[in-house]
Structures are given as C-alpha cells and as structure tokens.
C-alpha cells in the first residue's frame, strides 16, 4: 500500500508540473527540484540528476506539440544551442567528476549543492522581478512595443547571434549544474532581450531545454546521480498534463500568460530558498 501511494504521489506531482511546462515552459527543473527534495526526501545531488531526466522526458513531449503549432523560433534556438551545448557538457562532466571526489566527505558535498541552490534561488527571484517590470510597462502602454534593446537585436544579425551564443553558454552551464535554467532563466532572456512573444518564448524555451536536459541527464547517469524510477513515474504523469497545458497556452492572452509565468517563477524562487533553509 505504501508503494502504491508513493507511485501515485509521484505521478500526480509529475502531472501538475507537466501542466506548468506545457503552458508556460517552466517546471522541468525549478519546480521538480524542490519537489524531489521536500516531498520525496532525495539528496540534492540525486535530485539534480533526476530533475534533468524528468525535464528531458517531459520537455521533448511538449516540444513536439509546440513544433506542430509552429511556436518555436528556430533561428534563435539554433544560436542559443551553439553556445549552450558545449557549456552544458563541460559543466556536467566537471560537476560529476567533482562530486565523485567528495564521496568520502558528505558534508562538503552537501555544502556544494546548497551553495548552488542558494545562488539559483536568488537568481530566480530577481528574474521574477524583471518579468513583472516588463509586464507592468506593457500594461501601461496598453500595446505590444519593442524596447531599444530588442530593436538593436532584431536589426543586427551579428549582434543577435553573438549575444544568443553567449547567453546560451550561461544557460547551458546552469542547467548542467543545477537542472534549473531552461524556463526561469531562458524565458525572460527571450522576452526581454529578443522581444519574442510569450507563446513563441514558451515553445522555444521548451525546445532548447529538451536538448540540454537530455545531455545533462546522460552525463549524470554515468555517475549514478539520478533516480530512474522516480523520473520515469513523474514523466508518465506529465504526459497527461503537458498537452493540456500546451493547449491552454494558445487560449490565454500574451500579457496574461507573461503574468502567470512571473508568478510561477516567484513561487519557485521562494521554494528554492525554503529548501536551502532546511
């Protein structure tokens, strides 16, 4: 009976987070990591690897739906991945090697993971503030407008490619080290820097995240730093939630979706801080 309720709880958790992924692009890492640590008592290192596995299994499914709906900015995604893939692999392999050296020192290993999560928690809250600020500006203007930064990106291909590759490397490294970044960091970058619509932003972030989390989970698997059973069960629940969320994203107005994204980011940020407080 205990095993049954454990499986059910993991499946339902995966469904709820999958709905968030389909609707907003957020959930693969930023919501799964606190769930794995708080609800299922998983160690931080194992949680990072498992969160990457879950994120890949759910994002690839969501990416398929967004591809069908043509809500992916292919050119910008390609530029991001050019910088993100190398950084992702280098950081993932480095983290796994370093964790291996700390096997005999669990205190040092825990301190390393807590430090990373504390940094990400603060970054998440800052990200939420920026998205809320952008939302407030557009609400006062009562129309979609582009900022000087977005205009500069759109008018200069070389600048756009260079910035996308650089930011991609940052996001790729964050995902590899913490499983966080595909939604909470990438989404505001695509909105604020490149001026993508909220719907295109969601689809593009899911596409990029699916590739990066696949690479990260593959590397973590080589170091036995993920729980295959939990990741698969939660992903199975997400297969129900993702298409529901994806269809919902097409029915919600752009500014409303952006506001929902910012609230989810802020809640996730506080959850990350709370995880570090225990």
GROMACS .gro file of C-alpha atoms in nm:
model
  278
    1UNK     CA    1   0.000   0.000   0.000
    2UNK     CA    2   0.284   0.238   0.085
    3UNK     CA    3   0.444   0.167  -0.252
    4UNK     CA    4   0.113   0.236  -0.430
    5UNK     CA    5   0.068   0.575  -0.262
    6UNK     CA    6   0.430   0.665  -0.332
    7UNK     CA    7   0.385   0.590  -0.703
    8UNK     CA    8   0.053   0.778  -0.712
    9UNK     CA    9   0.203   1.084  -0.541
   10UNK     CA   10   0.494   1.092  -0.785
   11UNK     CA   11   0.260   1.055  -1.084
   12UNK     CA   12   0.027   1.333  -0.965
   13UNK     CA   13   0.323   1.560  -0.892
   14UNK     CA   14   0.453   1.493  -1.241
   15UNK     CA   15   0.112   1.571  -1.391
   16UNK     CA   16   0.086   1.909  -1.216
   17UNK     CA   17   0.439   2.011  -1.310
   18UNK     CA   18   0.384   1.883  -1.665
   19UNK     CA   19   0.082   2.111  -1.700
   20UNK     CA   20   0.304   2.402  -1.599
   21UNK     CA   21   0.566   2.302  -1.857
   22UNK     CA   22   0.311   2.281  -2.137
   23UNK     CA   23   0.150   2.615  -2.051
   24UNK     CA   24   0.448   2.829  -1.952
   25UNK     CA   25   0.771   2.640  -2.026
   26UNK     CA   26   0.851   2.634  -1.653
   27UNK     CA   27   0.870   2.323  -1.439
   28UNK     CA   28   1.142   2.095  -1.574
   29UNK     CA   29   1.392   2.195  -1.308
   30UNK     CA   30   1.270   2.482  -1.100
   31UNK     CA   31   0.960   2.306  -0.968
   32UNK     CA   32   1.086   1.948  -0.978
   33UNK     CA   33   1.398   2.010  -0.769
   34UNK     CA   34   1.210   2.137  -0.459
   35UNK     CA   35   0.953   1.858  -0.503
   36UNK     CA   36   1.219   1.588  -0.509
   37UNK     CA   37   1.399   1.724  -0.204
   38UNK     CA   38   1.099   1.829   0.008
   39UNK     CA   39   0.834   1.571  -0.087
   40UNK     CA   40   1.049   1.267  -0.158
   41UNK     CA   41   1.349   1.328   0.066
   42UNK     CA   42   1.602   1.299  -0.215
   43UNK     CA   43   1.960   1.422  -0.170
   44UNK     CA   44   2.042   1.745  -0.359
   45UNK     CA   45   2.288   1.576  -0.595
   46UNK     CA   46   2.049   1.295  -0.683
   47UNK     CA   47   1.767   1.549  -0.721
   48UNK     CA   48   1.962   1.746  -0.981
   49UNK     CA   49   2.024   1.437  -1.194
   50UNK     CA   50   1.665   1.313  -1.159
   51UNK     CA   51   1.522   1.658  -1.233
   52UNK     CA   52   1.722   1.668  -1.557
   53UNK     CA   53   1.587   1.325  -1.655
   54UNK     CA   54   1.228   1.430  -1.580
   55UNK     CA   55   1.278   1.758  -1.764
   56UNK     CA   56   1.403   1.581  -2.075
   57UNK     CA   57   1.122   1.324  -2.081
   58UNK     CA   58   0.855   1.592  -2.043
   59UNK     CA   59   1.007   1.871  -2.249
   60UNK     CA   60   1.066   1.653  -2.553
   61UNK     CA   61   0.695   1.567  -2.548
   62UNK     CA   62   0.598   1.932  -2.507
   63UNK     CA   63   0.844   2.035  -2.780
   64UNK     CA   64   0.664   1.803  -3.020
   65UNK     CA   65   0.332   1.975  -2.952
   66UNK     CA   66   0.483   2.323  -2.988
   67UNK     CA   67   0.656   2.221  -3.311
   68UNK     CA   68   0.321   2.113  -3.453
   69UNK     CA   69   0.175   2.451  -3.352
   70UNK     CA   70   0.476   2.635  -3.503
   71UNK     CA   71   0.551   2.816  -3.179
   72UNK     CA   72   0.931   2.771  -3.190
   73UNK     CA   73   1.174   3.044  -3.308
   74UNK     CA   74   1.412   2.809  -3.490
   75UNK     CA   75   1.683   3.064  -3.577
   76UNK     CA   76   1.726   3.197  -3.225
   77UNK     CA   77   1.712   2.845  -3.081
   78UNK     CA   78   1.995   2.736  -3.311
   79UNK     CA   79   2.214   3.026  -3.198
   80UNK     CA   80   2.142   2.956  -2.831
   81UNK     CA   81   2.230   2.589  -2.868
   82UNK     CA   82   2.558   2.672  -3.039
   83UNK     CA   83   2.678   2.817  -2.710
   84UNK     CA   84   2.470   2.606  -2.471
   85UNK     CA   85   2.565   2.255  -2.582
   86UNK     CA   86   2.944   2.283  -2.529
   87UNK     CA   87   2.900   2.462  -2.195
   88UNK     CA   88   2.642   2.208  -2.082
   89UNK     CA   89   2.869   1.912  -2.149
   90UNK     CA   90   3.176   2.070  -1.990
   91UNK     CA   91   2.994   2.173  -1.671
   92UNK     CA   92   2.805   1.844  -1.637
   93UNK     CA   93   3.121   1.637  -1.666
   94UNK     CA   94   3.307   1.869  -1.428
   95UNK     CA   95   3.031   1.854  -1.164
   96UNK     CA   96   3.010   1.475  -1.185
   97UNK     CA   97   3.386   1.443  -1.150
   98UNK     CA   98   3.392   1.679  -0.851
   99UNK     CA   99   3.102   1.505  -0.678
  100UNK     CA  100   3.289   1.179  -0.723
  101UNK     CA  101   3.588   1.323  -0.538
  102UNK     CA  102   3.360   1.417  -0.245
  103UNK     CA  103   3.214   1.069  -0.196
  104UNK     CA  104   3.403   1.027   0.131
  105UNK     CA  105   3.309   1.377   0.252
  106UNK     CA  106   2.926   1.408   0.254
  107UNK     CA  107   2.938   1.739   0.441
  108UNK     CA  108   3.144   1.906   0.169
  109UNK     CA  109   2.919   1.754  -0.097
  110UNK     CA  110   2.606   1.890   0.073
  111UNK     CA  111   2.764   2.234   0.115
  112UNK     CA  112   2.845   2.247  -0.256
  113UNK     CA  113   2.487   2.168  -0.361
  114UNK     CA  114   2.337   2.407  -0.104
  115UNK     CA  115   2.559   2.688  -0.230
  116UNK     CA  116   2.448   2.632  -0.588
  117UNK     CA  117   2.080   2.620  -0.490
  118UNK     CA  118   2.113   2.939  -0.283
  119UNK     CA  119   2.256   3.121  -0.584
  120UNK     CA  120   1.984   2.992  -0.814
  121UNK     CA  121   1.711   3.079  -0.563
  122UNK     CA  122   1.827   3.442  -0.556
  123UNK     CA  123   1.857   3.447  -0.935
  124UNK     CA  124   1.501   3.317  -0.971
  125UNK     CA  125   1.358   3.596  -0.755
  126UNK     CA  126   1.550   3.861  -0.949
  127UNK     CA  127   1.420   3.709  -1.273
  128UNK     CA  128   1.061   3.730  -1.148
  129UNK     CA  129   1.108   4.099  -1.067
  130UNK     CA  130   1.233   4.174  -1.418
  131UNK     CA  131   0.942   3.993  -1.584
  132UNK     CA  132   0.690   4.173  -1.362
  133UNK     CA  133   0.856   4.503  -1.451
  134UNK     CA  134   0.832   4.423  -1.823
  135UNK     CA  135   0.469   4.319  -1.778
  136UNK     CA  136   0.386   4.643  -1.594
  137UNK     CA  137   0.545   4.858  -1.867
  138UNK     CA  138   0.346   4.686  -2.141
  139UNK     CA  139   0.026   4.708  -1.936
  140UNK     CA  140   0.064   5.085  -1.902
  141UNK     CA  141   0.140   5.123  -2.271
  142UNK     CA  142  -0.168   4.909  -2.350
  143UNK     CA  143   0.003   4.771  -2.659
  144UNK     CA  144   0.294   4.549  -2.754
  145UNK     CA  145   0.603   4.762  -2.814
  146UNK     CA  146   0.970   4.681  -2.857
  147UNK     CA  147   1.244   4.827  -2.640
  148UNK     CA  148   1.565   4.979  -2.772
  149UNK     CA  149   1.749   4.660  -2.677
  150UNK     CA  150   1.504   4.439  -2.865
  151UNK     CA  151   1.521   4.667  -3.170
  152UNK     CA  152   1.902   4.653  -3.167
  153UNK     CA  153   1.892   4.274  -3.156
  154UNK     CA  154   1.643   4.249  -3.442
  155UNK     CA  155   1.832   4.489  -3.672
  156UNK     CA  156   2.180   4.341  -3.633
  157UNK     CA  157   2.221   3.972  -3.719
  158UNK     CA  158   2.584   3.955  -3.599
  159UNK     CA  159   2.495   4.110  -3.263
  160UNK     CA  160   2.194   3.881  -3.224
  161UNK     CA  161   2.398   3.570  -3.298
  162UNK     CA  162   2.683   3.672  -3.064
  163UNK     CA  163   2.450   3.756  -2.775
  164UNK     CA  164   2.245   3.439  -2.824
  165UNK     CA  165   2.557   3.217  -2.821
  166UNK     CA  166   2.692   3.390  -2.509
  167UNK     CA  167   2.365   3.370  -2.319
  168UNK     CA  168   2.321   3.012  -2.440
  169UNK     CA  169   2.652   2.915  -2.280
  170UNK     CA  170   2.534   3.063  -1.950
  171UNK     CA  171   2.200   2.880  -1.961
  172UNK     CA  172   2.362   2.553  -2.069
  173UNK     CA  173   2.601   2.568  -1.774
  174UNK     CA  174   2.324   2.643  -1.524
  175UNK     CA  175   2.111   2.352  -1.643
  176UNK     CA  176   2.404   2.114  -1.620
  177UNK     CA  177   2.497   2.225  -1.267
  178UNK     CA  178   2.153   2.269  -1.111
  179UNK     CA  179   1.883   2.143  -1.353
  180UNK     CA  180   1.745   2.500  -1.344
  181UNK     CA  181   1.762   2.747  -1.629
  182UNK     CA  182   1.561   2.616  -1.923
  183UNK     CA  183   1.247   2.801  -1.814
  184UNK     CA  184   1.318   3.050  -1.538
  185UNK     CA  185   1.634   3.198  -1.692
  186UNK     CA  186   1.577   3.139  -2.063
  187UNK     CA  187   1.219   3.268  -2.076
  188UNK     CA  188   1.295   3.621  -1.951
  189UNK     CA  189   1.602   3.639  -2.178
  190UNK     CA  190   1.392   3.554  -2.483
  191UNK     CA  191   1.123   3.806  -2.384
  192UNK     CA  192   1.334   4.098  -2.261
  193UNK     CA  193   1.639   4.070  -2.490
  194UNK     CA  194   1.496   3.933  -2.814
  195UNK     CA  195   1.136   4.051  -2.786
  196UNK     CA  196   0.973   3.717  -2.866
  197UNK     CA  197   0.601   3.687  -2.800
  198UNK     CA  198   0.510   3.490  -2.485
  199UNK     CA  199   0.384   3.194  -2.688
  200UNK     CA  200   0.699   3.178  -2.905
  201UNK     CA  201   0.906   3.219  -2.590
  202UNK     CA  202   0.742   2.918  -2.425
  203UNK     CA  203   0.787   2.694  -2.730
  204UNK     CA  204   1.148   2.800  -2.787
  205UNK     CA  205   1.248   2.755  -2.423
  206UNK     CA  206   1.098   2.405  -2.421
  207UNK     CA  207   1.282   2.309  -2.741
  208UNK     CA  208   1.619   2.433  -2.612
  209UNK     CA  209   1.559   2.281  -2.269
  210UNK     CA  210   1.475   1.938  -2.410
  211UNK     CA  211   1.813   1.914  -2.580
  212UNK     CA  212   2.015   2.044  -2.286
  213UNK     CA  213   1.842   1.830  -2.024
  214UNK     CA  214   1.898   1.522  -2.240
  215UNK     CA  215   2.271   1.589  -2.245
  216UNK     CA  216   2.284   1.663  -1.871
  217UNK     CA  217   2.083   1.358  -1.770
  218UNK     CA  218   2.303   1.136  -1.987
  219UNK     CA  219   2.615   1.264  -1.810
  220UNK     CA  220   2.459   1.233  -1.462
  221UNK     CA  221   2.355   0.877  -1.545
  222UNK     CA  222   2.718   0.782  -1.596
  223UNK     CA  223   2.786   0.888  -1.236
  224UNK     CA  224   2.478   0.715  -1.089
  225UNK     CA  225   2.342   1.053  -0.984
  226UNK     CA  226   1.976   1.008  -1.081
  227UNK     CA  227   1.677   0.801  -0.972
  228UNK     CA  228   1.544   0.638  -1.289
  229UNK     CA  229   1.224   0.507  -1.129
  230UNK     CA  230   1.111   0.841  -0.984
  231UNK     CA  231   1.198   1.028  -1.303
  232UNK     CA  232   1.002   0.789  -1.524
  233UNK     CA  233   0.695   0.776  -1.297
  234UNK     CA  234   0.675   1.155  -1.274
  235UNK     CA  235   0.725   1.184  -1.650
  236UNK     CA  236   0.437   0.940  -1.706
  237UNK     CA  237   0.211   1.174  -1.508
  238UNK     CA  238   0.340   1.467  -1.710
  239UNK     CA  239   0.232   1.304  -2.036
  240UNK     CA  240  -0.124   1.383  -1.929
  241UNK     CA  241  -0.051   1.734  -1.802
  242UNK     CA  242   0.174   1.862  -2.083
  243UNK     CA  243  -0.078   1.856  -2.374
  244UNK     CA  244  -0.342   2.014  -2.151
  245UNK     CA  245  -0.103   2.295  -2.064
  246UNK     CA  246   0.010   2.338  -2.424
  247UNK     CA  247  -0.346   2.381  -2.549
  248UNK     CA  248  -0.414   2.625  -2.265
  249UNK     CA  249  -0.116   2.841  -2.367
  250UNK     CA  250  -0.283   2.906  -2.705
  251UNK     CA  251  -0.605   3.026  -2.541
  252UNK     CA  252  -0.454   3.274  -2.296
  253UNK     CA  253  -0.370   3.632  -2.400
  254UNK     CA  254   0.000   3.712  -2.427
  255UNK     CA  255   0.019   3.953  -2.133
  256UNK     CA  256  -0.185   3.720  -1.912
  257UNK     CA  257   0.049   3.432  -1.991
  258UNK     CA  258   0.350   3.653  -1.913
  259UNK     CA  259   0.197   3.744  -1.575
  260UNK     CA  260   0.133   3.376  -1.495
  261UNK     CA  261   0.494   3.298  -1.586
  262UNK     CA  262   0.626   3.564  -1.348
  263UNK     CA  263   0.410   3.442  -1.057
  264UNK     CA  264   0.522   3.081  -1.106
  265UNK     CA  265   0.885   3.193  -1.114
  266UNK     CA  266   0.844   3.390  -0.792
  267UNK     CA  267   0.678   3.099  -0.610
  268UNK     CA  268   0.952   2.865  -0.730
  269UNK     CA  269   1.217   3.108  -0.610
  270UNK     CA  270   1.074   3.112  -0.258
  271UNK     CA  271   1.056   2.732  -0.265
  272UNK     CA  272   1.424   2.712  -0.353
  273UNK     CA  273   1.510   2.944  -0.063
  274UNK     CA  274   1.299   2.733   0.174
  275UNK     CA  275   1.474   2.416   0.056
  276UNK     CA  276   1.807   2.571   0.150
  277UNK     CA  277   1.669   2.680   0.487
  278UNK     CA  278   1.625   2.318   0.599
   0.00000   0.00000   0.00000
